Every structure is written in structure tokens, then in C-alpha cells.
PDB file of N, CA and C in Angstrom:
ATOM      1  N   MET R   8      86.773 143.208  45.081  1.00 81.00           N
ATOM      2  CA  MET R   8      86.655 142.684  46.261  1.00 81.00           C
ATOM      3  C   MET R   8      87.345 140.647  45.215  1.00 81.00           C
ATOM      4  N   GLU R   9      88.163 140.004  46.642  1.00 85.00           N
ATOM      5  CA  GLU R   9      88.122 138.747  46.713  1.00 85.00           C
ATOM      6  C   GLU R   9      87.167 137.962  46.312  1.00 85.00           C
ATOM      7  N   THR R  10      86.837 136.517  45.724  1.00 94.00           N
ATOM      8  CA  THR R  10      86.974 136.029  45.323  1.00 94.00           C
ATOM      9  C   THR R  10      87.191 134.361  46.298  1.00 94.00           C
ATOM     10  N   THR R  11      86.119 133.847  46.639  1.00 95.00           N
ATOM     11  CA  THR R  11      87.026 132.656  47.284  1.00 95.00           C
ATOM     12  C   THR R  11      85.907 131.816  46.859  1.00 95.00           C
ATOM     13  N   SER R  12      86.420 129.888  47.497  1.00 96.00           N
ATOM     14  CA  SER R  12      85.907 129.123  45.917  1.00 96.00           C
ATOM     15  C   SER R  12      86.586 128.098  47.191  1.00 96.00           C
ATOM     16  N   VAL R  13      85.625 126.911  47.241  1.00 96.00           N
ATOM     17  CA  VAL R  13      86.388 125.257  48.021  1.00 96.00           C
ATOM     18  C   VAL R  13      86.068 124.558  46.504  1.00 96.00           C
ATOM     19  N   GLU R  14      86.464 123.416  45.912  1.00 96.00           N
ATOM     20  CA  GLU R  14      86.323 122.965  45.171  1.00 96.00           C
ATOM     21  C   GLU R  14      87.534 121.526  45.532  1.00 96.00           C
ATOM     22  N   GLU R  15      87.171 120.280  44.774  1.00 96.00           N
ATOM     23  CA  GLU R  15      88.030 119.395  45.606  1.00 96.00           C
ATOM     24  C   GLU R  15      89.089 119.271  44.166  1.00 96.00           C
ATOM     25  N   LEU R  16      90.019 118.526  44.953  1.00 96.00           N
ATOM     26  CA  LEU R  16      91.027 118.515  43.858  1.00 96.00           C
ATOM     27  C   LEU R  16      91.256 116.893  42.832  1.00 96.00           C
ATOM     28  N   THR R  17      90.942 116.567  41.885  1.00 95.00           N
ATOM     29  CA  THR R  17      90.675 115.679  41.277  1.00 95.00           C
ATOM     30  C   THR R  17      91.560 115.376  40.651  1.00 95.00           C
ATOM     31  N   THR R  18      92.445 116.193  39.733  1.00 94.00           N
ATOM     32  CA  THR R  18      93.065 115.787  38.042  1.00 94.00           C
ATOM     33  C   THR R  18      94.986 115.784  38.584  1.00 94.00           C
ATOM     34  N   THR R  19      95.096 115.075  38.277  1.00 93.00           N
ATOM     35  CA  THR R  19      97.485 115.365  38.383  1.00 93.00           C
ATOM     36  C   THR R  19      97.504 116.858  38.190  1.00 93.00           C
ATOM     37  N   ARG R  20      96.939 117.641  37.716  1.00 95.00           N
ATOM     38  CA  ARG R  20      97.987 118.803  37.900  1.00 95.00           C
ATOM     39  C   ARG R  20      96.689 120.054  38.937  1.00 95.00           C
ATOM     40  N   GLU R  21      95.206 119.311  39.693  1.00 96.00           N
ATOM     41  CA  GLU R  21      95.884 120.282  40.071  1.00 96.00           C
ATOM     42  C   GLU R  21      95.919 119.827  41.966  1.00 96.00           C
ATOM     43  N   TRP R  22      96.614 118.311  41.625  1.00 95.00           N
ATOM     44  CA  TRP R  22      97.444 117.748  42.595  1.00 95.00           C
ATOM     45  C   TRP R  22      98.421 118.674  43.295  1.00 95.00           C
ATOM     46  N   ALA R  23      99.925 118.329  41.428  1.00 95.00           N
ATOM     47  CA  ALA R  23     100.869 118.783  41.535  1.00 95.00           C
ATOM     48  C   ALA R  23     100.918 120.548  42.241  1.00 95.00           C
ATOM     49  N   THR R  24      99.631 121.870  41.700  1.00 96.00           N
ATOM     50  CA  THR R  24      99.983 122.844  42.417  1.00 96.00           C
ATOM     51  C   THR R  24      99.417 122.908  42.968  1.00 96.00           C
ATOM     52  N   ALA R  25      98.869 121.849  44.214  1.00 96.00           N
ATOM     53  CA  ALA R  25      99.030 121.561  45.488  1.00 96.00           C
ATOM     54  C   ALA R  25      99.765 121.434  46.468  1.00 96.00           C
ATOM     55  N   ILE R  26     100.476 120.418  46.333  1.00 96.00           N
ATOM     56  CA  ILE R  26     101.438 119.886  47.003  1.00 96.00           C
ATOM     57  C   ILE R  26     102.611 121.241  47.288  1.00 96.00           C
ATOM     58  N   PRO R  27     103.072 122.218  46.335  1.00 96.00           N
ATOM     59  CA  PRO R  27     103.410 122.847  47.377  1.00 96.00           C
ATOM     60  C   PRO R  27     103.085 123.257  48.900  1.00 96.00           C
ATOM     61  N   VAL R  28     101.736 123.667  48.807  1.00 95.00           N
ATOM     62  CA  VAL R  28     101.496 124.075  49.578  1.00 95.00           C
ATOM     63  C   VAL R  28     100.802 122.876  51.277  1.00 95.00           C
ATOM     64  N   ILE R  29     101.086 122.314  50.238  1.00 94.00           N
ATOM     65  CA  ILE R  29     100.938 120.980  51.599  1.00 94.00           C
ATOM     66  C   ILE R  29     101.860 120.465  52.344  1.00 94.00           C
ATOM     67  N   GLN R  30     103.085 121.184  51.206  1.00 94.00           N
ATOM     68  CA  GLN R  30     104.656 120.659  52.155  1.00 94.00           C
ATOM     69  C   GLN R  30     104.964 121.822  52.342  1.00 94.00           C
ATOM     70  N   GLN R  31     104.229 123.068  53.384  1.00 93.00           N
ATOM     71  CA  GLN R  31     104.080 123.527  54.444  1.00 93.00           C
ATOM     72  C   GLN R  31     104.206 123.034  55.903  1.00 93.00           C
ATOM     73  N   LEU R  32     102.870 122.254  55.897  1.00 88.00           N
ATOM     74  CA  LEU R  32     103.024 121.877  57.193  1.00 88.00           C
ATOM     75  C   LEU R  32     103.912 119.874  56.883  1.00 88.00           C
ATOM     76  N   TRP R  33     103.474 119.688  56.059  1.00 87.00           N
ATOM     77  CA  TRP R  33     104.757 117.752  55.702  1.00 87.00           C
ATOM     78  C   TRP R  33     106.165 118.962  54.813  1.00 87.00           C
ATOM     79  N   ALA R  34     106.922 119.550  55.137  1.00 91.00           N
ATOM     80  CA  ALA R  34     108.061 119.830  54.398  1.00 91.00           C
ATOM     81  C   ALA R  34     108.995 119.009  54.483  1.00 91.00           C
ATOM     82  N   GLU R  35     108.870 117.715  55.246  1.00 92.00           N
ATOM     83  CA  GLU R  35     110.193 116.525  55.440  1.00 92.00           C
ATOM     84  C   GLU R  35     109.894 115.706  53.937  1.00 92.00           C
ATOM     85  N   THR R  36     108.102 115.665  53.565  1.00 91.00           N
ATOM     86  CA  THR R  36     107.602 114.871  52.502  1.00 91.00           C
ATOM     87  C   THR R  36     107.236 114.676  50.665  1.00 91.00           C
ATOM     88  N   ASP R  37     108.165 114.411  49.915  1.00 93.00           N
ATOM     89  CA  ASP R  37     108.475 114.760  48.587  1.00 93.00           C
ATOM     90  C   ASP R  37     107.272 114.335  48.173  1.00 93.00           C
ATOM     91  N   ALA R  38     107.973 115.196  46.906  1.00 94.00           N
ATOM     92  CA  ALA R  38     105.861 115.346  45.917  1.00 94.00           C
ATOM     93  C   ALA R  38     105.805 114.385  45.751  1.00 94.00           C
ATOM     94  N   SER R  39     106.943 113.179  45.076  1.00 93.00           N
ATOM     95  CA  SER R  39     106.093 112.124  45.236  1.00 93.00           C
ATOM     96  C   SER R  39     105.709 111.406  46.224  1.00 93.00           C
ATOM     97  N   ALA R  40     105.866 111.367  47.194  1.00 91.00           N
ATOM     98  CA  ALA R  40     104.815 110.143  48.042  1.00 91.00           C
ATOM     99  C   ALA R  40     103.802 111.620  48.050  1.00 91.00           C
ATOM    100  N   ILE R  41     103.933 112.411  48.362  1.00 91.00           N
ATOM    101  CA  ILE R  41     102.203 112.963  48.310  1.00 91.00           C
ATOM    102  C   ILE R  41     101.523 112.425  47.424  1.00 91.00           C
ATOM    103  N   ARG R  42     101.722 112.168  45.688  1.00 91.00           N
ATOM    104  CA  ARG R  42     100.999 112.290  44.900  1.00 91.00           C
ATOM    105  C   ARG R  42     100.947 111.238  44.764  1.00 91.00           C
ATOM    106  N   GLU R  43     101.558 110.049  45.894  1.00 90.00           N
ATOM    107  CA  GLU R  43     100.879 108.533  45.401  1.00 90.00           C
ATOM    108  C   GLU R  43      99.762 108.729  46.582  1.00 90.00           C
ATOM    109  N   TRP R  44      98.917 109.246  47.402  1.00 88.00           N
ATOM    110  CA  TRP R  44      98.142 109.835  48.411  1.00 88.00           C
ATOM    111  C   TRP R  44      97.350 109.728  47.979  1.00 88.00           C
ATOM    112  N   LYS R  45      96.943 110.096  46.408  1.00 89.00           N
ATOM    113  CA  LYS R  45      96.175 110.567  45.408  1.00 89.00           C
ATOM    114  C   LYS R  45      95.253 108.575  44.684  1.00 89.00           C
ATOM    115  N   ASP R  46      96.056 107.863  45.771  1.00 88.00           N
ATOM    116  CA  ASP R  46      95.687 106.787  44.896  1.00 88.00           C
ATOM    117  C   ASP R  46      94.499 105.424  46.524  1.00 88.00           C
ATOM    118  N   GLU R  47      95.235 106.608  47.278  1.00 87.00           N
ATOM    119  CA  GLU R  47      94.403 105.226  47.686  1.00 87.00           C
ATOM    120  C   GLU R  47      93.058 105.591  48.113  1.00 87.00           C
ATOM    121  N   PRO R  48      92.617 105.391  48.938  1.00 85.00           N
ATOM    122  CA  PRO R  48      90.900 105.047  48.749  1.00 85.00           C
ATOM    123  C   PRO R  48      90.483 106.277  49.842  1.00 85.00           C
ATOM    124  N   ASP R  49      89.568 106.730  49.536  1.00 85.00           N
ATOM    125  CA  ASP R  49      88.538 107.182  49.984  1.00 85.00           C
ATOM    126  C   ASP R  49      89.845 108.477  50.593  1.00 85.00           C
ATOM    127  N   TYR R  50      91.091 108.927  50.386  1.00 88.00           N
ATOM    128  CA  TYR R  50      91.488 110.017  49.630  1.00 88.00           C
ATOM    129  C   TYR R  50      90.918 111.493  49.890  1.00 88.00           C
ATOM    130  N   ARG R  51      90.463 111.779  49.897  1.00 92.00           N
ATOM    131  CA  ARG R  51      89.815 113.008  48.443  1.00 92.00           C
ATOM    132  C   ARG R  51      90.465 114.586  49.780  1.00 92.00           C
ATOM    133  N   LEU R  52      91.155 115.254  47.934  1.00 94.00           N
ATOM    134  CA  LEU R  52      91.079 116.701  48.445  1.00 94.00           C
ATOM    135  C   LEU R  52      90.744 117.973  48.055  1.00 94.00           C
ATOM    136  N   PHE R  53      90.768 118.544  48.977  1.00 96.00           N
ATOM    137  CA  PHE R  53      90.058 120.425  48.523  1.00 96.00           C
ATOM    138  C   PHE R  53      91.281 121.207  48.684  1.00 96.00           C
ATOM    139  N   GLY R  54      90.652 121.966  47.943  1.00 97.00           N
ATOM    140  CA  GLY R  54      91.591 123.581  47.865  1.00 97.00           C
ATOM    141  C   GLY R  54      90.080 124.753  48.250  1.00 97.00           C
ATOM    142  N   MET R  55      90.265 125.209  48.542  1.00 97.00           N
ATOM    143  CA  MET R  55      90.169 126.722  48.934  1.00 97.00           C
ATOM    144  C   MET R  55      91.022 128.203  47.588  1.00 97.00           C
ATOM    145  N   TYR R  56      90.242 128.145  47.183  1.00 96.00           N
ATOM    146  CA  TYR R  56      90.811 129.460  46.346  1.00 96.00           C
ATOM    147  C   TYR R  56      90.270 130.609  46.170  1.00 96.00           C
ATOM    148  N   ALA R  57      91.389 131.874  46.441  1.00 96.00           N
ATOM    149  CA  ALA R  57      90.935 133.270  46.642  1.00 96.00           C
ATOM    150  C   ALA R  57      90.869 133.841  44.975  1.00 96.00           C
ATOM    151  N   ASP R  58      90.784 134.362  44.639  1.00 95.00           N
ATOM    152  CA  ASP R  58      90.865 134.911  43.499  1.00 95.00           C
ATOM    153  C   ASP R  58      91.289 133.826  42.067  1.00 95.00           C
ATOM    154  N   ASP R  59      91.137 132.798  42.764  1.00 91.00           N
ATOM    155  CA  ASP R  59      91.715 131.317  40.987  1.00 91.00           C
ATOM    156  C   ASP R  59      93.447 131.545  41.189  1.00 91.00           C
ATOM    157  N   GLU R  60      93.287 131.478  42.626  1.00 95.00           N
ATOM    158  CA  GLU R  60      94.988 131.347  43.655  1.00 95.00           C
ATOM    159  C   GLU R  60      94.711 129.937  44.470  1.00 95.00           C
ATOM    160  N   LEU R  61      94.985 128.972  44.255  1.00 96.00           N
ATOM    161  CA  LEU R  61      95.284 128.207  45.523  1.00 96.00           C
ATOM    162  C   LEU R  61      95.246 128.621  46.699  1.00 96.00           C
ATOM    163  N   VAL R  62      95.206 128.858  48.123  1.00 95.00           N
ATOM    164  CA  VAL R  62      95.684 129.105  49.491  1.00 95.00           C
ATOM    165  C   VAL R  62      95.651 128.033  50.553  1.00 95.00           C
ATOM    166  N   GLY R  63      95.346 127.187  50.508  1.00 95.00           N
ATOM    167  CA  GLY R  63      95.310 126.218  51.126  1.00 95.00           C
ATOM    168  C   GLY R  63      93.993 125.219  50.689  1.00 95.00           C
ATOM    169  N   VAL R  64      94.601 123.635  51.191  1.00 95.00           N
ATOM    170  CA  VAL R  64      94.272 122.916  51.242  1.00 95.00           C
ATOM    171  C   VAL R  64      93.519 121.631  52.679  1.00 95.00           C
ATOM    172  N   LYS R  65      92.165 120.759  52.126  1.00 93.00           N
ATOM    173  CA  LYS R  65      92.452 119.991  53.876  1.00 93.00           C
ATOM    174  C   LYS R  65      91.605 117.984  52.762  1.00 93.00           C
ATOM    175  N   ARG R  66      92.368 118.668  53.576  1.00 88.00           N
ATOM    176  CA  ARG R  66      92.276 116.400  52.892  1.00 88.00           C
ATOM    177  C   ARG R  66      90.823 116.238  53.627  1.00 88.00           C
ATOM    178  N   TRP R  67      90.811 114.791  53.066  1.00 85.00           N
ATOM    179  CA  TRP R  67      88.673 114.704  53.737  1.00 85.00           C
ATOM    180  C   TRP R  67      89.279 113.110  53.091  1.00 85.00           C
ATOM    181  N   GLY R  68      89.201 112.078  54.470  1.00 77.00           N
ATOM    182  CA  GLY R  68      88.860 110.800  53.852  1.00 77.00           C
ATOM    183  C   GLY R  68      90.516 109.531  55.786  1.00 77.00           C
ATOM    184  N   SER R  69      91.290 108.382  54.722  1.00 66.00           N
ATOM    185  CA  SER R  69      91.391 108.144  56.056  1.00 66.00           C
ATOM    186  C   SER R  69      92.969 108.402  55.869  1.00 66.00           C
ATOM    187  N   CYS R  70      94.120 108.758  56.791  1.00 60.00           N
ATOM    188  CA  CYS R  70      95.031 108.240  57.005  1.00 60.00           C
ATOM    189  C   CYS R  70      95.560 107.321  56.030  1.00 60.00           C
ATOM    190  N   LYS R  71      96.591 108.186  56.269  1.00 56.00           N
ATOM    191  CA  LYS R  71      98.240 106.676  55.806  1.00 56.00           C
ATOM    192  C   LYS R  71      98.888 105.930  57.096  1.00 56.00           C
ATOM    193  N   ALA R  72      98.353 104.792  57.769  1.00 46.00           N
ATOM    194  CA  ALA R  72      98.749 104.668  58.361  1.00 46.00           C
ATOM    195  C   ALA R  72     100.288 104.537  58.802  1.00 46.00           C
ATOM    196  N   HIS R  73     101.454 104.903  58.366  1.00 45.00           N
ATOM    197  CA  HIS R  73     102.831 105.790  57.922  1.00 45.00           C
ATOM    198  C   HIS R  73     102.125 107.322  59.127  1.00 45.00           C
ATOM    199  N   LEU R  74     101.734 108.062  58.510  1.00 52.00           N
ATOM    200  CA  LEU R  74     100.972 109.088  59.032  1.00 52.00           C
ATOM    201  C   LEU R  74     101.089 108.806  61.189  1.00 52.00           C
ATOM    202  N   SER R  75     102.043 109.561  61.250  1.00 48.00           N
ATOM    203  CA  SER R  75     101.372 110.016  62.789  1.00 48.00           C
ATOM    204  C   SER R  75      99.909 110.994  62.842  1.00 48.00           C
ATOM    205  N   ASN R  76      99.990 111.847  62.724  1.00 48.00           N
ATOM    206  CA  ASN R  76      99.496 113.371  62.989  1.00 48.00           C
ATOM    207  C   ASN R  76      99.039 113.647  61.431  1.00 48.00           C
ATOM    208  N   CYS R  77      97.766 113.526  61.281  1.00 54.00           N
ATOM    209  CA  CYS R  77      97.214 114.364  60.402  1.00 54.00           C
ATOM    210  C   CYS R  77      96.556 115.585  60.464  1.00 54.00           C
ATOM    211  N   ARG R  78      97.607 116.571  60.122  1.00 49.00           N
ATOM    212  CA  ARG R  78      97.281 118.204  60.437  1.00 49.00           C
ATOM    213  C   ARG R  78      96.237 118.199  59.892  1.00 49.00           C
ATOM    214  N   PHE R  79      96.206 117.939  57.957  1.00 48.00           N
ATOM    215  CA  PHE R  79      95.519 119.343  57.598  1.00 48.00           C
ATOM    216  C   PHE R  79      94.763 118.674  57.342  1.00 48.00           C
TER     217      PHE R  79
END
């Protein structure tokens, strides 16, 4: 049986794991730009895990001013 969980991604390593998932929606955004989001106030990232594998992400907080559409 598959085990799922949702956890806030807070470490640099967790964010690095999330970058390929985020780039499925934001393909034009490079990894360094995504890493910068971590330093924004009020920006939190949550990961959904299935059997300890990151399968999805969800942001919480305000979007960067230059992003016209926050899709995740």
C-alpha cells in the first residue's frame, strides 16, 4: 500500500529535490532563480511524498512581483 505525506520543504537539499518538479510547470525558469524564491519573506514550499518520493509541490505565500501567474 502506498504511503503519502505532505511536508514543508525547508532545507537546501529539499528545495534542490523540488526544482525538477517545479520546472515541469515553470520550464523557462532556471534552477538558480527557483532557489532564490526560498529567501523571499512569506514564501513557503510544501512537498507531497508517495513512498518517500517527492511527487508534487505546492507553494504558500505571495508570488514574486515578476511572476504574472502563480500556477502552483
